[in-house]
Amino acid sequence: MKRNNHSRILRLAILKNLKTIIRYYPKMVYMCRHPKKYTREETYAYGMKIVDYFMKKCDLAIEVHGKENIPNEKGLFVCANHQEKFDAIVLWKSFPQKLGVIVDGFAARRHFIREMCKLVNSIALLKNDMKSMMVAVNQLTEELKNKINYMIFPEGRYEDDCKQLLPFSGGSFKSPLKANAIILPVALINSNHVFDKKMPKPYVIQVHYLKPLYPKDFKNMRSLEIATLVQSRIQETVDKYQI
């Protein structure tokens, strides 16, 4: 199913649920404009309430594998392959701890996404903008040191063919290297079929939490070498399960 059809179906879904979105949106805006009135737990919980709504409306189910691989420590660098717009929602729903997100700077300017990013911990960066990327790396390094979990999609985008991962950006791994953070690889399986009407409902997306990489495992490696290693591990799982 081509991506332009995905976008069209997503727009129709938004229009169909416009009344509910309008019901959530004013409070999102209010919470973002008055951050001192709410704790981080309260804003995150409201964001997860919206995640639950979208999961239900889209008739999505998640099948989680490898939960035993998730470390009890915080400040995790959760690294996943990218297949569809819903990937962040899938990770938020399946991950047992609070989870921030690295988001494209242009996407973060859009209504609703902008507010959602403010409700949870988020860092925006502009691709191909060296200054923006350096600021994001430094900010993420500090967040990881402060034991805040973050998810990232090092491919930076997704294509129609999700069986073959795009190259992982080496720069994405500079922060966990500097922060001595644990890297948790995650393989998302079949989320690219979310908008395929031919697939049975509820549609099941697989989330495979793989064995983590501890700082001792990559202390003598460069960021690009770490990216290649993590990509290869995720690719193995995608090869095994992706439809």
Short mmCIF file of C-alpha atoms in Angstrom, two decimals:
data_model
loop_
_atom_site.label_atom_id
_atom_site.label_comp_id
_atom_site.label_asym_id
_atom_site.label_seq_id
_atom_site.Cartn_x
_atom_site.Cartn_y
_atom_site.Cartn_z
CA MET A 1 0.00 0.00 0.00
CA LYS A 2 1.54 3.31 -1.11
CA ARG A 3 2.31 6.08 1.38
CA ASN A 4 0.10 8.65 -0.34
CA ASN A 5 -2.87 6.34 0.33
CA HIS A 6 -1.76 6.11 3.96
CA SER A 7 -1.81 9.90 4.30
CA ARG A 8 -5.23 10.12 2.67
CA ILE A 9 -6.71 7.51 5.02
CA LEU A 10 -5.12 9.24 8.01
CA ARG A 11 -6.68 12.57 7.01
CA LEU A 12 -10.08 10.89 6.66
CA ALA A 13 -9.68 9.30 10.09
CA ILE A 14 -8.88 12.71 11.59
CA LEU A 15 -11.94 14.27 9.94
CA LYS A 16 -14.12 11.41 11.13
CA ASN A 17 -13.01 11.94 14.73
CA LEU A 18 -12.75 15.71 14.55
CA LYS A 19 -15.26 16.28 17.36
CA THR A 20 -13.27 14.15 19.77
CA ILE A 21 -9.98 15.75 18.73
CA ILE A 22 -11.48 19.18 19.34
CA ARG A 23 -12.56 17.98 22.78
CA TYR A 24 -8.98 17.01 23.70
CA TYR A 25 -7.14 19.84 21.97
CA PRO A 26 -8.13 22.86 24.14
CA LYS A 27 -6.91 21.13 27.30
CA MET A 28 -3.68 20.15 25.52
CA VAL A 29 -3.09 23.79 24.61
CA TYR A 30 -3.97 24.98 28.12
CA MET A 31 -1.62 22.50 29.79
CA CYS A 32 1.21 23.49 27.44
CA ARG A 33 0.69 27.20 28.06
CA HIS A 34 0.52 26.78 31.85
CA PRO A 35 3.20 24.20 32.64
CA LYS A 36 3.59 25.40 36.25
CA LYS A 37 0.04 24.32 37.02
CA TYR A 38 0.76 20.67 36.22
CA THR A 39 3.38 18.14 37.19
CA ARG A 40 5.29 16.21 34.53
CA GLU A 41 3.35 13.13 35.63
CA GLU A 42 0.04 14.88 34.97
CA THR A 43 0.97 16.15 31.50
CA TYR A 44 2.44 12.78 30.52
CA ALA A 45 -0.69 10.97 31.77
CA TYR A 46 -2.89 13.22 29.64
CA GLY A 47 -0.71 12.50 26.62
CA MET A 48 -1.09 8.77 27.25
CA LYS A 49 -4.86 9.22 27.49
CA ILE A 50 -4.78 10.53 23.91
CA VAL A 51 -2.57 7.59 22.89
CA ASP A 52 -5.15 5.18 24.32
CA TYR A 53 -7.90 6.92 22.38
CA PHE A 54 -6.10 6.63 19.04
CA MET A 55 -5.23 2.98 19.67
CA LYS A 56 -8.90 2.21 20.32
CA LYS A 57 -10.27 4.23 17.41
CA CYS A 58 -7.83 2.71 14.95
CA ASP A 59 -8.62 -0.77 16.29
CA LEU A 60 -4.98 -1.54 16.99
CA ALA A 61 -3.57 -4.20 19.27
CA ILE A 62 0.01 -4.67 20.41
CA GLU A 63 1.81 -7.95 20.89
CA VAL A 64 4.86 -7.39 23.06
CA HIS A 65 7.86 -9.71 23.03
CA GLY A 66 10.99 -9.51 25.17
CA LYS A 67 9.70 -7.41 28.07
CA GLU A 68 12.24 -9.21 30.23
CA ASN A 69 14.94 -7.43 28.21
CA ILE A 70 13.86 -3.98 29.42
CA PRO A 71 16.32 -2.88 32.14
CA ASN A 72 14.98 -1.55 35.43
CA GLU A 73 17.33 1.42 35.14
CA LYS A 74 16.14 4.75 33.77
CA GLY A 75 17.83 6.99 31.25
CA LEU A 76 17.37 4.38 28.53
CA PHE A 77 18.06 5.11 24.86
CA VAL A 78 15.21 3.22 23.16
CA CYS A 79 16.09 2.75 19.51
CA ALA A 80 13.59 1.38 16.96
CA ASN A 81 13.13 0.92 13.24
CA HIS A 82 10.59 3.23 11.58
CA GLN A 83 7.64 1.95 9.54
CA GLU A 84 4.69 4.28 9.99
CA LYS A 85 3.32 7.45 11.61
CA PHE A 86 1.96 5.42 14.53
CA ASP A 87 5.34 4.04 15.61
CA ALA A 88 5.81 6.47 18.51
CA ILE A 89 2.29 5.71 19.75
CA VAL A 90 3.05 1.98 19.68
CA LEU A 91 6.17 2.47 21.81
CA TRP A 92 4.39 4.75 24.26
CA LYS A 93 1.67 2.15 24.68
CA SER A 94 3.99 -0.83 25.14
CA PHE A 95 6.82 0.68 27.21
CA PRO A 96 6.38 0.35 31.02
CA GLN A 97 8.10 3.64 31.90
CA LYS A 98 7.72 7.27 30.83
CA LEU A 99 9.32 7.80 27.45
CA GLY A 100 10.38 10.99 25.72
CA VAL A 101 10.80 11.30 21.96
CA ILE A 102 13.22 12.77 19.44
CA VAL A 103 11.06 14.43 16.78
CA ASP A 104 11.61 16.11 13.43
CA GLY A 105 11.63 19.88 13.87
CA PHE A 106 9.16 20.52 11.05
CA ALA A 107 6.70 17.91 12.34
CA ALA A 108 6.93 19.43 15.82
CA ARG A 109 5.49 22.70 14.47
CA ARG A 110 2.21 21.11 13.39
CA HIS A 111 -0.91 21.52 15.46
CA PHE A 112 -1.66 18.65 17.82
CA ILE A 113 1.81 17.12 17.29
CA ARG A 114 3.31 20.30 18.73
CA GLU A 115 1.16 20.05 21.85
CA MET A 116 1.68 16.31 22.18
CA CYS A 117 5.43 16.84 22.13
CA LYS A 118 5.14 19.36 24.95
CA LEU A 119 3.03 17.04 27.08
CA VAL A 120 5.80 14.44 27.06
CA ASN A 121 9.54 15.02 27.12
CA SER A 122 10.63 15.79 23.56
CA ILE A 123 13.60 17.18 21.68
CA ALA A 124 13.13 18.61 18.19
CA LEU A 125 15.86 18.73 15.60
CA LEU A 126 16.07 19.90 12.02
CA LYS A 127 17.58 17.33 9.68
CA ASN A 128 20.60 18.48 7.68
CA ASP A 129 21.03 21.44 10.06
CA MET A 130 24.33 20.88 11.84
CA LYS A 131 23.71 23.47 14.56
CA SER A 132 20.28 22.05 15.36
CA MET A 133 21.68 18.54 15.48
CA MET A 134 24.50 19.51 17.85
CA VAL A 135 22.08 21.29 20.18
CA ALA A 136 19.84 18.20 20.16
CA VAL A 137 22.78 15.88 20.88
CA ASN A 138 23.87 17.97 23.86
CA GLN A 139 20.34 18.28 25.19
CA LEU A 140 19.68 14.56 24.83
CA THR A 141 22.98 13.74 26.54
CA GLU A 142 21.94 15.76 29.58
CA GLU A 143 18.46 14.23 29.63
CA LEU A 144 19.89 10.71 29.57
CA LYS A 145 22.32 11.61 32.36
CA ASN A 146 19.30 12.84 34.34
CA LYS A 147 17.72 9.39 33.91
CA ILE A 148 15.02 10.37 31.44
CA ASN A 149 14.16 7.70 28.86
CA TYR A 150 14.02 8.65 25.18
CA MET A 151 12.93 6.90 22.01
CA ILE A 152 14.48 7.56 18.64
CA PHE A 153 14.11 6.28 15.08
CA PRO A 154 17.66 6.47 13.65
CA GLU A 155 16.51 5.83 10.06
CA GLY A 156 14.99 9.32 10.18
CA ARG A 157 12.17 8.36 7.79
CA TYR A 158 10.37 5.33 6.37
CA GLU A 159 9.79 3.84 2.94
CA ASP A 160 7.23 1.51 1.33
CA ASP A 161 9.63 -1.41 1.67
CA CYS A 162 9.93 -1.92 5.42
CA LYS A 163 11.68 -5.27 5.20
CA GLN A 164 15.01 -3.61 4.50
CA LEU A 165 16.00 -1.01 7.09
CA LEU A 166 17.44 2.29 5.94
CA PRO A 167 20.93 3.15 7.25
CA PHE A 168 20.95 4.18 10.91
CA SER A 169 22.47 7.59 11.53
CA GLY A 170 25.71 7.38 13.44
CA GLY A 171 25.07 10.82 14.91
CA SER A 172 21.99 9.45 16.67
CA PHE A 173 24.24 7.42 18.96
CA LYS A 174 26.55 10.19 20.12
CA SER A 175 24.33 11.00 23.09
CA PRO A 176 24.18 7.52 24.68
CA LEU A 177 27.93 7.23 24.07
CA LYS A 178 28.60 10.49 25.93
CA ALA A 179 26.03 9.80 28.65
CA ASN A 180 27.06 6.16 29.21
CA ALA A 181 23.42 5.26 28.71
CA ILE A 182 21.94 1.82 28.10
CA ILE A 183 20.81 1.29 24.50
CA LEU A 184 17.64 -0.77 24.08
CA PRO A 185 17.06 -1.94 20.48
CA VAL A 186 13.42 -2.43 19.47
CA ALA A 187 12.04 -4.11 16.36
CA LEU A 188 8.62 -2.90 15.22
CA ILE A 189 6.89 -5.45 13.02
CA ASN A 190 4.06 -4.84 10.53
CA SER A 191 3.08 -1.35 11.73
CA ASN A 192 3.30 -0.33 8.06
CA HIS A 193 0.03 -2.20 7.41
CA VAL A 194 -2.01 -0.10 9.87
CA PHE A 195 -3.93 1.63 7.07
CA ASP A 196 -4.37 -1.47 4.91
CA LYS A 197 -8.12 -2.21 4.83
CA LYS A 198 -7.44 -5.78 3.69
CA MET A 199 -5.79 -6.65 7.00
CA PRO A 200 -7.98 -8.25 9.72
CA LYS A 201 -9.14 -6.18 12.70
CA PRO A 202 -8.08 -5.65 15.37
CA TYR A 203 -4.77 -5.20 13.63
CA VAL A 204 -1.85 -6.56 15.66
CA ILE A 205 1.52 -4.79 15.69
CA GLN A 206 4.45 -6.71 17.12
CA VAL A 207 6.95 -4.97 19.39
CA HIS A 208 10.16 -6.91 20.06
CA TYR A 209 12.37 -5.56 22.84
CA LEU A 210 15.81 -7.00 22.13
CA LYS A 211 18.73 -7.52 24.50
CA PRO A 212 20.14 -4.17 25.65
CA LEU A 213 23.60 -2.85 25.02
CA TYR A 214 25.33 -1.62 28.18
CA PRO A 215 28.05 1.05 28.14
CA LYS A 216 30.73 -1.60 28.64
CA ASP A 217 29.55 -3.24 25.41
CA PHE A 218 30.30 -0.21 23.24
CA LYS A 219 32.79 1.93 25.20
CA ASN A 220 35.54 1.35 22.61
CA MET A 221 33.28 1.82 19.59
CA ARG A 222 32.54 4.87 17.47
CA SER A 223 28.98 6.11 17.09
CA LEU A 224 28.69 4.82 13.52
CA GLU A 225 29.88 1.38 14.61
CA ILE A 226 27.23 1.33 17.33
CA ALA A 227 24.58 2.37 14.81
CA THR A 228 25.59 -0.48 12.49
CA LEU A 229 25.51 -3.00 15.33
CA VAL A 230 22.07 -1.93 16.56
CA GLN A 231 20.68 -1.87 13.02
CA SER A 232 21.93 -5.40 12.34
CA ARG A 233 20.23 -6.73 15.47
CA ILE A 234 16.91 -5.11 14.60
CA GLN A 235 17.22 -6.23 10.98
CA GLU A 236 17.55 -9.87 12.09
CA THR A 237 14.20 -9.68 13.88
CA VAL A 238 12.52 -7.83 11.01
CA ASP A 239 13.75 -10.52 8.60
CA LYS A 240 12.20 -13.18 10.81
CA TYR A 241 8.74 -11.69 11.43
CA GLN A 242 7.90 -8.92 8.95
CA ILE A 243 5.08 -9.73 6.52
#
